[in-house]
Amino acid sequence: MIHLAVMGNPIAHSRSPLLHQYFAKSAGIDVHYEKQLVALGEIESSITAFFQNGGKGCNITLPFKQDVYTFLNPKLTDRALLSGSVNTVFIQDNALYGDNTDGVGLVNDIKRQLGKTGLSGQRILIIGAGGATRGVIPSLLDEGITHLHIANRTVSKAASLIDYFSQHLEKWASKPTLSFSAINDAPPCDIIINASSSSLSQEALPLNPEVLQKASFAYDMLYTREGRTAFLDQCSCPKSDGLGMLIYQGLEAFSIWTGLHPSIHYAELEQLLRMDG
Ligand code: ATR
């Protein structure tokens, strides 16, 4: 029996146990995956205790992703280091390491929908400049995108993120160009990704109509039971909420912990998760 967990606060709503039980069944192994409600200030001790008691891996969710990054630094994968947050903890050579699988989750879901070359050569507009945006940028750059524009309500935060990634651009052979602006000044791009929390408050984004018209694909990292968000309602191109990102970030974490790559029947898993919502 492999012991896994997700730690956060709140945690009751988490669908990760359902997801990982599906992966375990598909891989033919026994997994116990628990939800742990962790009090603020107790994430380090909770992680330490979990692994001391035989835990094999855990996911970290709000509000602890940045705390765990600080706690585990420098025992971080490259993508966790660049993204500034950790959503997956694993053991290697008796030490705890942090990874971030959110970006791969996003990229794999976009590829599922656009085909394998989904992001290569594309110009990406990402809305928001918080932890969610920073968390996925390394994986977007890994895909060979040609341009990344960050648009944010508070322009200075978009500027800081662009400044940060421009200092690390030597890691990417494709040398994408980077830019930033306020949301209403964002330029037309091929793919728009909403990584802001605007859809949580069901607020539409003040994007120029031309930007919405010229996009060929729109993605909201939020997921909802019915798959609709305020941002997606603004878009008339092919579009998707973030349920698949949840699925694929989990699949990547499961593979890190178990070394297995279970096959999934996407439509079946989607139905299971949306019903549970
Ligand atoms: P996370 O770690 O989930 O990214 P965050 O750091 O609080 O959370 O960032 C939330 C992002 O959503 C921010 O970029 C925020 O814009 P500001 O930087 O101007 O605060 C953005 N955001 C939140 N509500 C928004 C709204 N109604 N419209 C547009 N952007 C919004």
PDB file of C-alpha atoms and ligand atoms in Angstrom:
ATOM      1  CA  MET A   1       0.000   0.000   0.000  1.00  0.00           C
ATOM      2  CA  ILE A   2       1.377   3.396  -1.025  1.00  0.00           C
ATOM      3  CA  HIS A   3       0.474   6.337   1.244  1.00  0.00           C
ATOM      4  CA  LEU A   4      -0.139   9.675  -0.469  1.00  0.00           C
ATOM      5  CA  ALA A   5      -1.817  12.896   0.650  1.00  0.00           C
ATOM      6  CA  VAL A   6      -2.838  16.401  -0.303  1.00  0.00           C
ATOM      7  CA  MET A   7      -2.302  19.166   2.246  1.00  0.00           C
ATOM      8  CA  GLY A   8      -4.039  22.536   2.195  1.00  0.00           C
ATOM      9  CA  ASN A   9      -6.439  24.845   3.976  1.00  0.00           C
ATOM     10  CA  PRO A  10      -9.304  24.548   3.115  1.00  0.00           C
ATOM     11  CA  ILE A  11      -9.093  20.993   1.763  1.00  0.00           C
ATOM     12  CA  ALA A  12     -12.597  19.465   1.970  1.00  0.00           C
ATOM     13  CA  HIS A  13     -13.349  20.357  -1.677  1.00  0.00           C
ATOM     14  CA  SER A  14     -10.231  18.631  -3.078  1.00  0.00           C
ATOM     15  CA  ARG A  15     -10.822  16.108  -5.836  1.00  0.00           C
ATOM     16  CA  SER A  16      -7.270  14.784  -5.706  1.00  0.00           C
ATOM     17  CA  PRO A  17      -8.212  11.588  -3.775  1.00  0.00           C
ATOM     18  CA  LEU A  18     -10.722  10.659  -6.483  1.00  0.00           C
ATOM     19  CA  LEU A  19      -8.169  11.407  -9.180  1.00  0.00           C
ATOM     20  CA  HIS A  20      -5.374   9.370  -7.609  1.00  0.00           C
ATOM     21  CA  GLN A  21      -7.668   6.420  -6.842  1.00  0.00           C
ATOM     22  CA  TYR A  22      -8.499   6.402 -10.569  1.00  0.00           C
ATOM     23  CA  PHE A  23      -4.774   6.410 -11.479  1.00  0.00           C
ATOM     24  CA  ALA A  24      -4.061   3.672  -8.910  1.00  0.00           C
ATOM     25  CA  LYS A  25      -6.827   1.463 -10.288  1.00  0.00           C
ATOM     26  CA  SER A  26      -5.608   1.993 -13.820  1.00  0.00           C
ATOM     27  CA  ALA A  27      -2.010   1.189 -12.784  1.00  0.00           C
ATOM     28  CA  GLY A  28      -3.138  -1.859 -10.779  1.00  0.00           C
ATOM     29  CA  ILE A  29      -1.663  -0.777  -7.443  1.00  0.00           C
ATOM     30  CA  ASP A  30      -3.049  -0.093  -3.948  1.00  0.00           C
ATOM     31  CA  VAL A  31      -2.966   3.534  -2.896  1.00  0.00           C
ATOM     32  CA  HIS A  32      -4.281   5.297   0.176  1.00  0.00           C
ATOM     33  CA  TYR A  33      -4.597   9.025  -0.673  1.00  0.00           C
ATOM     34  CA  GLU A  34      -5.814  11.253   2.161  1.00  0.00           C
ATOM     35  CA  LYS A  35      -6.828  14.893   2.498  1.00  0.00           C
ATOM     36  CA  GLN A  36      -5.013  16.696   5.308  1.00  0.00           C
ATOM     37  CA  LEU A  37      -6.329  19.989   6.635  1.00  0.00           C
ATOM     38  CA  VAL A  38      -3.209  21.815   7.814  1.00  0.00           C
ATOM     39  CA  ALA A  39      -3.340  24.780  10.208  1.00  0.00           C
ATOM     40  CA  LEU A  40      -1.530  27.932   9.103  1.00  0.00           C
ATOM     41  CA  GLY A  41       2.099  27.783  10.225  1.00  0.00           C
ATOM     42  CA  GLU A  42       2.108  23.972  10.464  1.00  0.00           C
ATOM     43  CA  ILE A  43       2.889  22.893   6.928  1.00  0.00           C
ATOM     44  CA  GLU A  44       6.557  22.007   7.579  1.00  0.00           C
ATOM     45  CA  SER A  45       5.765  19.850  10.608  1.00  0.00           C
ATOM     46  CA  SER A  46       2.839  18.197   8.784  1.00  0.00           C
ATOM     47  CA  ILE A  47       5.016  17.261   5.798  1.00  0.00           C
ATOM     48  CA  THR A  48       7.837  16.001   8.029  1.00  0.00           C
ATOM     49  CA  ALA A  49       5.442  13.878  10.125  1.00  0.00           C
ATOM     50  CA  PHE A  50       3.730  12.474   7.025  1.00  0.00           C
ATOM     51  CA  PHE A  51       6.991  11.226   5.499  1.00  0.00           C
ATOM     52  CA  GLN A  52       8.333   9.981   8.866  1.00  0.00           C
ATOM     53  CA  ASN A  53       5.192   7.859   9.125  1.00  0.00           C
ATOM     54  CA  GLY A  54       5.866   6.171   5.797  1.00  0.00           C
ATOM     55  CA  GLY A  55       4.238   8.588   3.354  1.00  0.00           C
ATOM     56  CA  LYS A  56       5.546   8.237  -0.201  1.00  0.00           C
ATOM     57  CA  GLY A  57       4.457  11.581  -1.669  1.00  0.00           C
ATOM     58  CA  CYS A  58       2.174  14.532  -1.146  1.00  0.00           C
ATOM     59  CA  ASN A  59       0.546  17.334  -3.054  1.00  0.00           C
ATOM     60  CA  ILE A  60       0.512  20.848  -1.679  1.00  0.00           C
ATOM     61  CA  THR A  61      -2.298  23.255  -2.393  1.00  0.00           C
ATOM     62  CA  LEU A  62      -3.454  26.718  -1.301  1.00  0.00           C
ATOM     63  CA  PRO A  63      -2.211  28.549   0.697  1.00  0.00           C
ATOM     64  CA  PHE A  64       1.056  26.636   1.197  1.00  0.00           C
ATOM     65  CA  LYS A  65       2.727  26.340  -2.218  1.00  0.00           C
ATOM     66  CA  GLN A  66       5.157  29.216  -1.640  1.00  0.00           C
ATOM     67  CA  ASP A  67       5.836  28.210   1.997  1.00  0.00           C
ATOM     68  CA  VAL A  68       6.868  24.726   0.899  1.00  0.00           C
ATOM     69  CA  TYR A  69       9.113  26.219  -1.785  1.00  0.00           C
ATOM     70  CA  THR A  70      10.935  28.159   0.953  1.00  0.00           C
ATOM     71  CA  PHE A  71      11.011  25.158   3.294  1.00  0.00           C
ATOM     72  CA  LEU A  72      12.518  22.759   0.736  1.00  0.00           C
ATOM     73  CA  ASN A  73      14.825  25.214  -1.069  1.00  0.00           C
ATOM     74  CA  PRO A  74      17.367  24.290  -2.513  1.00  0.00           C
ATOM     75  CA  LYS A  75      16.048  20.709  -2.827  1.00  0.00           C
ATOM     76  CA  LEU A  76      13.855  21.661  -5.776  1.00  0.00           C
ATOM     77  CA  THR A  77      13.533  20.578  -9.395  1.00  0.00           C
ATOM     78  CA  ASP A  78      14.466  23.224 -11.968  1.00  0.00           C
ATOM     79  CA  ARG A  79      10.844  23.902 -12.791  1.00  0.00           C
ATOM     80  CA  ALA A  80       9.920  24.292  -9.099  1.00  0.00           C
ATOM     81  CA  LEU A  81      12.866  26.629  -8.596  1.00  0.00           C
ATOM     82  CA  LEU A  82      11.803  28.843 -11.510  1.00  0.00           C
ATOM     83  CA  SER A  83       8.130  28.751 -10.655  1.00  0.00           C
ATOM     84  CA  GLY A  84       8.653  29.791  -7.037  1.00  0.00           C
ATOM     85  CA  SER A  85       6.143  27.283  -5.705  1.00  0.00           C
ATOM     86  CA  VAL A  86       5.815  23.581  -4.929  1.00  0.00           C
ATOM     87  CA  ASN A  87       2.751  21.409  -5.486  1.00  0.00           C
ATOM     88  CA  THR A  88       4.439  17.982  -5.254  1.00  0.00           C
ATOM     89  CA  VAL A  89       6.804  16.630  -2.593  1.00  0.00           C
ATOM     90  CA  PHE A  90       8.740  13.397  -3.127  1.00  0.00           C
ATOM     91  CA  ILE A  91      11.630  11.518  -1.486  1.00  0.00           C
ATOM     92  CA  GLN A  92      14.954  10.838  -3.158  1.00  0.00           C
ATOM     93  CA  ASP A  93      18.041   9.427  -1.386  1.00  0.00           C
ATOM     94  CA  ASN A  94      16.308   9.904   1.979  1.00  0.00           C
ATOM     95  CA  ALA A  95      15.738  13.626   1.408  1.00  0.00           C
ATOM     96  CA  LEU A  96      12.541  15.523   0.612  1.00  0.00           C
ATOM     97  CA  TYR A  97      12.356  17.363  -2.733  1.00  0.00           C
ATOM     98  CA  GLY A  98       9.848  19.810  -4.170  1.00  0.00           C
ATOM     99  CA  ASP A  99       8.512  19.838  -7.713  1.00  0.00           C
ATOM    100  CA  ASN A 100       5.828  21.807  -9.514  1.00  0.00           C
ATOM    101  CA  THR A 101       3.667  19.845 -11.955  1.00  0.00           C
ATOM    102  CA  ASP A 102       1.076  22.586 -12.605  1.00  0.00           C
ATOM    103  CA  GLY A 103       2.805  23.837 -15.755  1.00  0.00           C
ATOM    104  CA  VAL A 104       3.120  20.372 -17.275  1.00  0.00           C
ATOM    105  CA  GLY A 105      -0.517  19.810 -16.356  1.00  0.00           C
ATOM    106  CA  LEU A 106      -1.551  22.916 -18.281  1.00  0.00           C
ATOM    107  CA  VAL A 107       0.653  22.156 -21.289  1.00  0.00           C
ATOM    108  CA  ASN A 108      -0.498  18.534 -21.536  1.00  0.00           C
ATOM    109  CA  ASP A 109      -4.139  19.541 -21.396  1.00  0.00           C
ATOM    110  CA  ILE A 110      -3.647  22.154 -24.128  1.00  0.00           C
ATOM    111  CA  LYS A 111      -1.815  19.553 -26.251  1.00  0.00           C
ATOM    112  CA  ARG A 112      -4.645  17.073 -25.704  1.00  0.00           C
ATOM    113  CA  GLN A 113      -6.988  19.638 -27.205  1.00  0.00           C
ATOM    114  CA  LEU A 114      -4.793  21.186 -29.907  1.00  0.00           C
ATOM    115  CA  GLY A 115      -2.647  18.198 -30.873  1.00  0.00           C
ATOM    116  CA  LYS A 116       0.942  17.407 -29.929  1.00  0.00           C
ATOM    117  CA  THR A 117       2.451  20.535 -31.472  1.00  0.00           C
ATOM    118  CA  GLY A 118      -0.172  22.644 -29.696  1.00  0.00           C
ATOM    119  CA  LEU A 119       2.092  25.306 -28.232  1.00  0.00           C
ATOM    120  CA  SER A 120       5.190  25.260 -30.386  1.00  0.00           C
ATOM    121  CA  GLY A 121       5.539  28.512 -32.356  1.00  0.00           C
ATOM    122  CA  GLN A 122       2.502  30.065 -30.684  1.00  0.00           C
ATOM    123  CA  ARG A 123       2.140  33.555 -29.213  1.00  0.00           C
ATOM    124  CA  ILE A 124       0.708  33.298 -25.711  1.00  0.00           C
ATOM    125  CA  LEU A 125      -1.176  35.929 -23.743  1.00  0.00           C
ATOM    126  CA  ILE A 126      -1.473  35.090 -20.057  1.00  0.00           C
ATOM    127  CA  ILE A 127      -3.722  37.143 -17.784  1.00  0.00           C
ATOM    128  CA  GLY A 128      -2.681  37.539 -14.140  1.00  0.00           C
ATOM    129  CA  ALA A 129       0.712  37.925 -12.496  1.00  0.00           C
ATOM    130  CA  GLY A 130       0.392  35.959  -9.266  1.00  0.00           C
ATOM    131  CA  GLY A 131       1.716  32.573  -8.186  1.00  0.00           C
ATOM    132  CA  ALA A 132      -0.493  30.695 -10.650  1.00  0.00           C
ATOM    133  CA  THR A 133       1.064  32.542 -13.605  1.00  0.00           C
ATOM    134  CA  ARG A 134       4.640  32.192 -12.401  1.00  0.00           C
ATOM    135  CA  GLY A 135       4.007  28.489 -11.719  1.00  0.00           C
ATOM    136  CA  VAL A 136       3.166  27.644 -15.332  1.00  0.00           C
ATOM    137  CA  ILE A 137       5.542  29.923 -17.277  1.00  0.00           C
ATOM    138  CA  PRO A 138       8.585  27.573 -17.200  1.00  0.00           C
ATOM    139  CA  SER A 139       6.539  24.798 -18.836  1.00  0.00           C
ATOM    140  CA  LEU A 140       5.080  27.181 -21.457  1.00  0.00           C
ATOM    141  CA  LEU A 141       8.628  28.296 -22.345  1.00  0.00           C
ATOM    142  CA  ASP A 142       9.723  24.617 -22.530  1.00  0.00           C
ATOM    143  CA  GLU A 143       7.207  24.132 -25.354  1.00  0.00           C
ATOM    144  CA  GLY A 144       8.961  26.498 -27.759  1.00  0.00           C
ATOM    145  CA  ILE A 145       6.427  29.321 -27.745  1.00  0.00           C
ATOM    146  CA  THR A 146       7.627  32.351 -29.705  1.00  0.00           C
ATOM    147  CA  HIS A 147       6.115  35.123 -27.599  1.00  0.00           C
ATOM    148  CA  LEU A 148       4.821  35.482 -24.046  1.00  0.00           C
ATOM    149  CA  HIS A 149       2.795  38.526 -23.010  1.00  0.00           C
ATOM    150  CA  ILE A 150       1.702  38.917 -19.378  1.00  0.00           C
ATOM    151  CA  ALA A 151      -1.239  41.271 -18.834  1.00  0.00           C
ATOM    152  CA  ASN A 152      -2.300  42.161 -15.320  1.00  0.00           C
ATOM    153  CA  ARG A 153      -4.635  44.515 -13.489  1.00  0.00           C
ATOM    154  CA  THR A 154      -1.618  45.773 -11.517  1.00  0.00           C
ATOM    155  CA  VAL A 155       0.901  46.395 -14.310  1.00  0.00           C
ATOM    156  CA  SER A 156       3.935  46.537 -11.999  1.00  0.00           C
ATOM    157  CA  LYS A 157       3.431  42.864 -11.044  1.00  0.00           C
ATOM    158  CA  ALA A 158       3.408  41.838 -14.717  1.00  0.00           C
ATOM    159  CA  ALA A 159       6.584  43.913 -15.220  1.00  0.00           C
ATOM    160  CA  SER A 160       8.324  42.137 -12.304  1.00  0.00           C
ATOM    161  CA  LEU A 161       7.484  38.685 -13.636  1.00  0.00           C
ATOM    162  CA  ILE A 162       8.709  39.570 -17.126  1.00  0.00           C
ATOM    163  CA  ASP A 163      11.881  40.981 -15.614  1.00  0.00           C
ATOM    164  CA  TYR A 164      12.407  37.760 -13.637  1.00  0.00           C
ATOM    165  CA  PHE A 165      11.980  35.452 -16.648  1.00  0.00           C
ATOM    166  CA  SER A 166      14.013  37.671 -18.968  1.00  0.00           C
ATOM    167  CA  GLN A 167      16.933  37.130 -16.570  1.00  0.00           C
ATOM    168  CA  HIS A 168      16.567  33.349 -16.971  1.00  0.00           C
ATOM    169  CA  LEU A 169      15.885  33.196 -20.713  1.00  0.00           C
ATOM    170  CA  GLU A 170      19.230  31.563 -21.525  1.00  0.00           C
ATOM    171  CA  LYS A 171      17.662  28.279 -20.347  1.00  0.00           C
ATOM    172  CA  TRP A 172      15.404  28.218 -23.412  1.00  0.00           C
ATOM    173  CA  ALA A 173      16.946  27.642 -26.836  1.00  0.00           C
ATOM    174  CA  SER A 174      13.855  29.011 -28.603  1.00  0.00           C
ATOM    175  CA  LYS A 175      14.532  32.512 -27.169  1.00  0.00           C
ATOM    176  CA  PRO A 176      10.926  33.704 -27.029  1.00  0.00           C
ATOM    177  CA  THR A 177      10.203  37.427 -26.834  1.00  0.00           C
ATOM    178  CA  LEU A 178       8.531  38.696 -23.667  1.00  0.00           C
ATOM    179  CA  SER A 179       6.273  41.694 -22.997  1.00  0.00           C
ATOM    180  CA  PHE A 180       3.744  42.979 -20.477  1.00  0.00           C
ATOM    181  CA  SER A 181       0.887  45.487 -20.147  1.00  0.00           C
ATOM    182  CA  ALA A 182      -2.384  46.269 -18.416  1.00  0.00           C
ATOM    183  CA  ILE A 183      -5.219  43.906 -19.406  1.00  0.00           C
ATOM    184  CA  ASN A 184      -6.940  46.470 -21.649  1.00  0.00           C
ATOM    185  CA  ASP A 185      -3.655  47.087 -23.519  1.00  0.00           C
ATOM    186  CA  ALA A 186      -2.902  43.417 -24.220  1.00  0.00           C
ATOM    187  CA  PRO A 187      -2.101  42.667 -27.889  1.00  0.00           C
ATOM    188  CA  PRO A 188      -3.780  39.933 -29.988  1.00  0.00           C
ATOM    189  CA  CYS A 189      -2.096  36.522 -29.521  1.00  0.00           C
ATOM    190  CA  ASP A 190      -2.821  32.954 -30.673  1.00  0.00           C
ATOM    191  CA  ILE A 191      -3.724  31.518 -27.273  1.00  0.00           C
ATOM    192  CA  ILE A 192      -5.158  33.346 -24.230  1.00  0.00           C
ATOM    193  CA  ILE A 193      -4.738  31.749 -20.804  1.00  0.00           C
ATOM    194  CA  ASN A 194      -6.562  33.212 -17.818  1.00  0.00           C
ATOM    195  CA  ALA A 195      -4.412  32.568 -14.737  1.00  0.00           C
ATOM    196  CA  SER A 196      -5.990  35.397 -12.739  1.00  0.00           C
ATOM    197  CA  SER A 197      -8.673  34.829 -10.157  1.00  0.00           C
ATOM    198  CA  SER A 198     -11.180  36.996 -12.086  1.00  0.00           C
ATOM    199  CA  SER A 199     -13.471  34.044 -12.778  1.00  0.00           C
ATOM    200  CA  LEU A 200     -13.726  33.257  -9.051  1.00  0.00           C
ATOM    201  CA  SER A 201     -15.690  36.484  -8.672  1.00  0.00           C
ATOM    202  CA  GLN A 202     -17.353  35.863 -12.067  1.00  0.00           C
ATOM    203  CA  GLU A 203     -15.904  39.081 -13.462  1.00  0.00           C
ATOM    204  CA  ALA A 204     -15.303  39.507 -17.184  1.00  0.00           C
ATOM    205  CA  LEU A 205     -11.861  40.739 -18.241  1.00  0.00           C
ATOM    206  CA  PRO A 206     -11.474  44.181 -19.866  1.00  0.00           C
ATOM    207  CA  LEU A 207      -9.776  42.739 -22.964  1.00  0.00           C
ATOM    208  CA  ASN A 208      -9.928  44.615 -26.254  1.00  0.00           C
ATOM    209  CA  PRO A 209     -12.605  42.957 -28.520  1.00  0.00           C
ATOM    210  CA  GLU A 210      -9.960  42.461 -31.243  1.00  0.00           C
ATOM    211  CA  VAL A 211      -7.911  40.361 -28.791  1.00  0.00           C
ATOM    212  CA  LEU A 212     -10.898  38.119 -28.114  1.00  0.00           C
ATOM    213  CA  GLN A 213     -11.718  37.824 -31.836  1.00  0.00           C
ATOM    214  CA  LYS A 214      -8.189  36.970 -32.991  1.00  0.00           C
ATOM    215  CA  ALA A 215      -7.459  34.230 -30.440  1.00  0.00           C
ATOM    216  CA  SER A 216      -7.650  30.697 -31.772  1.00  0.00           C
ATOM    217  CA  PHE A 217      -7.877  29.043 -28.339  1.00  0.00           C
ATOM    218  CA  ALA A 218      -8.812  30.238 -24.842  1.00  0.00           C
ATOM    219  CA  TYR A 219      -8.083  28.476 -21.552  1.00  0.00           C
ATOM    220  CA  ASP A 220      -9.209  29.339 -18.025  1.00  0.00           C
ATOM    221  CA  MET A 221      -7.094  27.685 -15.345  1.00  0.00           C
ATOM    222  CA  LEU A 222     -10.127  27.699 -13.047  1.00  0.00           C
ATOM    223  CA  TYR A 223     -12.480  24.746 -13.365  1.00  0.00           C
ATOM    224  CA  THR A 224     -16.176  24.651 -12.666  1.00  0.00           C
ATOM    225  CA  ARG A 225     -18.779  21.914 -12.539  1.00  0.00           C
ATOM    226  CA  GLU A 226     -20.286  22.924 -15.866  1.00  0.00           C
ATOM    227  CA  GLY A 227     -16.993  23.900 -17.519  1.00  0.00           C
ATOM    228  CA  ARG A 228     -18.031  27.538 -17.982  1.00  0.00           C
ATOM    229  CA  THR A 229     -16.396  30.670 -16.527  1.00  0.00           C
ATOM    230  CA  ALA A 230     -16.997  34.409 -16.941  1.00  0.00           C
ATOM    231  CA  PHE A 231     -13.828  34.654 -19.074  1.00  0.00           C
ATOM    232  CA  LEU A 232     -14.722  31.678 -21.296  1.00  0.00           C
ATOM    233  CA  ASP A 233     -18.157  33.203 -21.854  1.00  0.00           C
ATOM    234  CA  GLN A 234     -16.371  36.206 -23.428  1.00  0.00           C
ATOM    235  CA  CYS A 235     -14.588  33.989 -25.980  1.00  0.00           C
ATOM    236  CA  SER A 236     -16.089  32.609 -29.191  1.00  0.00           C
ATOM    237  CA  CYS A 237     -13.048  30.507 -30.240  1.00  0.00           C
ATOM    238  CA  PRO A 238     -12.474  26.885 -29.075  1.00  0.00           C
ATOM    239  CA  LYS A 239     -12.064  27.037 -25.292  1.00  0.00           C
ATOM    240  CA  SER A 240     -11.596  25.035 -22.117  1.00  0.00           C
ATOM    241  CA  ASP A 241     -11.754  25.372 -18.362  1.00  0.00           C
ATOM    242  CA  GLY A 242      -8.932  23.996 -16.202  1.00  0.00           C
ATOM    243  CA  LEU A 243     -10.229  20.555 -15.240  1.00  0.00           C
ATOM    244  CA  GLY A 244      -7.734  18.864 -17.550  1.00  0.00           C
ATOM    245  CA  MET A 245      -4.904  20.822 -15.952  1.00  0.00           C
ATOM    246  CA  LEU A 246      -5.944  19.329 -12.605  1.00  0.00           C
ATOM    247  CA  ILE A 247      -5.966  15.863 -14.159  1.00  0.00           C
ATOM    248  CA  TYR A 248      -2.567  16.140 -15.831  1.00  0.00           C
ATOM    249  CA  GLN A 249      -0.769  17.812 -12.912  1.00  0.00           C
ATOM    250  CA  GLY A 250      -2.003  14.884 -10.803  1.00  0.00           C
ATOM    251  CA  LEU A 251      -0.910  12.325 -13.381  1.00  0.00           C
ATOM    252  CA  GLU A 252       2.597  13.806 -13.444  1.00  0.00           C
ATOM    253  CA  ALA A 253       2.788  13.727  -9.627  1.00  0.00           C
ATOM    254  CA  PHE A 254       1.563  10.109  -9.571  1.00  0.00           C
ATOM    255  CA  SER A 255       4.299   9.148 -12.048  1.00  0.00           C
ATOM    256  CA  ILE A 256       6.967  10.900  -9.947  1.00  0.00           C
ATOM    257  CA  TRP A 257       5.908   8.994  -6.809  1.00  0.00           C
ATOM    258  CA  THR A 258       5.276   5.574  -8.318  1.00  0.00           C
ATOM    259  CA  GLY A 259       7.357   5.469 -11.515  1.00  0.00           C
ATOM    260  CA  LEU A 260       4.174   4.353 -13.293  1.00  0.00           C
ATOM    261  CA  HIS A 261       2.317   6.005 -16.183  1.00  0.00           C
ATOM    262  CA  PRO A 262      -1.289   4.818 -15.931  1.00  0.00           C
ATOM    263  CA  SER A 263      -3.434   5.208 -18.999  1.00  0.00           C
ATOM    264  CA  ILE A 264      -6.529   7.349 -18.596  1.00  0.00           C
ATOM    265  CA  HIS A 265      -9.813   7.481 -20.413  1.00  0.00           C
ATOM    266  CA  TYR A 266     -10.176  11.255 -20.434  1.00  0.00           C
ATOM    267  CA  ALA A 267     -13.946  11.535 -20.968  1.00  0.00           C
ATOM    268  CA  GLU A 268     -14.646   8.989 -18.223  1.00  0.00           C
ATOM    269  CA  LEU A 269     -12.375  10.758 -15.741  1.00  0.00           C
ATOM    270  CA  GLU A 270     -13.833  14.143 -16.642  1.00  0.00           C
ATOM    271  CA  GLN A 271     -17.336  12.874 -16.015  1.00  0.00           C
ATOM    272  CA  LEU A 272     -16.295  11.410 -12.661  1.00  0.00           C
ATOM    273  CA  LEU A 273     -14.722  14.679 -11.510  1.00  0.00           C
ATOM    274  CA  ARG A 274     -17.485  16.961 -12.751  1.00  0.00           C
ATOM    275  CA  MET A 275     -20.152  14.774 -11.128  1.00  0.00           C
ATOM    276  CA  ASP A 276     -18.245  14.949  -7.853  1.00  0.00           C
ATOM    277  CA  GLY A 277     -18.165  18.769  -8.062  1.00  0.00           C
TER     278      GLY A 277
HETATM  279  P1  ATR B   1      -2.452  33.111  -7.353  1.00  0.00           P
HETATM  280  O1  ATR B   1      -1.319  32.719  -6.462  1.00  0.00           O
HETATM  281  O2  ATR B   1      -3.575  32.127  -7.393  1.00  0.00           O
HETATM  282  O3  ATR B   1      -2.000  33.517  -8.708  1.00  0.00           O
HETATM  283  P2  ATR B   1      -2.606  35.830  -6.456  1.00  0.00           P
HETATM  284  O4  ATR B   1      -1.133  35.873  -6.265  1.00  0.00           O
HETATM  285  O5  ATR B   1      -3.491  36.440  -5.429  1.00  0.00           O
HETATM  286  O6  ATR B   1      -3.134  34.354  -6.607  1.00  0.00           O
HETATM  287  O7  ATR B   1      -2.910  36.470  -7.898  1.00  0.00           O
HETATM  288  C1  ATR B   1      -4.183  36.613  -8.372  1.00  0.00           C
HETATM  289  C2  ATR B   1      -4.123  37.310  -9.717  1.00  0.00           C
HETATM  290  O8  ATR B   1      -5.440  37.509 -10.201  1.00  0.00           O
HETATM  291  C3  ATR B   1      -3.465  38.673  -9.655  1.00  0.00           C
HETATM  292  O9  ATR B   1      -2.706  38.856 -10.815  1.00  0.00           O
HETATM  293  C4  ATR B   1      -4.674  39.610  -9.619  1.00  0.00           C
HETATM  294  O10 ATR B   1      -4.421  40.904 -10.121  1.00  0.00           O
HETATM  295  P3  ATR B   1      -3.656  42.011  -9.216  1.00  0.00           P
HETATM  296  O11 ATR B   1      -2.208  41.648  -9.307  1.00  0.00           O
HETATM  297  O12 ATR B   1      -3.980  43.288  -9.886  1.00  0.00           O
HETATM  298  O13 ATR B   1      -4.225  41.875  -7.850  1.00  0.00           O
HETATM  299  C5  ATR B   1      -5.611  38.876 -10.524  1.00  0.00           C
HETATM  300  N1  ATR B   1      -7.034  39.215 -10.316  1.00  0.00           N
HETATM  301  C6  ATR B   1      -7.801  38.963  -9.244  1.00  0.00           C
HETATM  302  N2  ATR B   1      -9.066  39.380  -9.445  1.00  0.00           N
HETATM  303  C7  ATR B   1      -9.098  39.925 -10.687  1.00  0.00           C
HETATM  304  C8  ATR B   1     -10.118  40.533 -11.481  1.00  0.00           C
HETATM  305  N3  ATR B   1     -11.368  40.657 -11.047  1.00  0.00           N
HETATM  306  N4  ATR B   1      -9.767  40.966 -12.717  1.00  0.00           N
HETATM  307  C9  ATR B   1      -8.518  40.833 -13.173  1.00  0.00           C
HETATM  308  N5  ATR B   1      -7.515  40.262 -12.468  1.00  0.00           N
HETATM  309  C10 ATR B   1      -7.802  39.807 -11.245  1.00  0.00           C
END
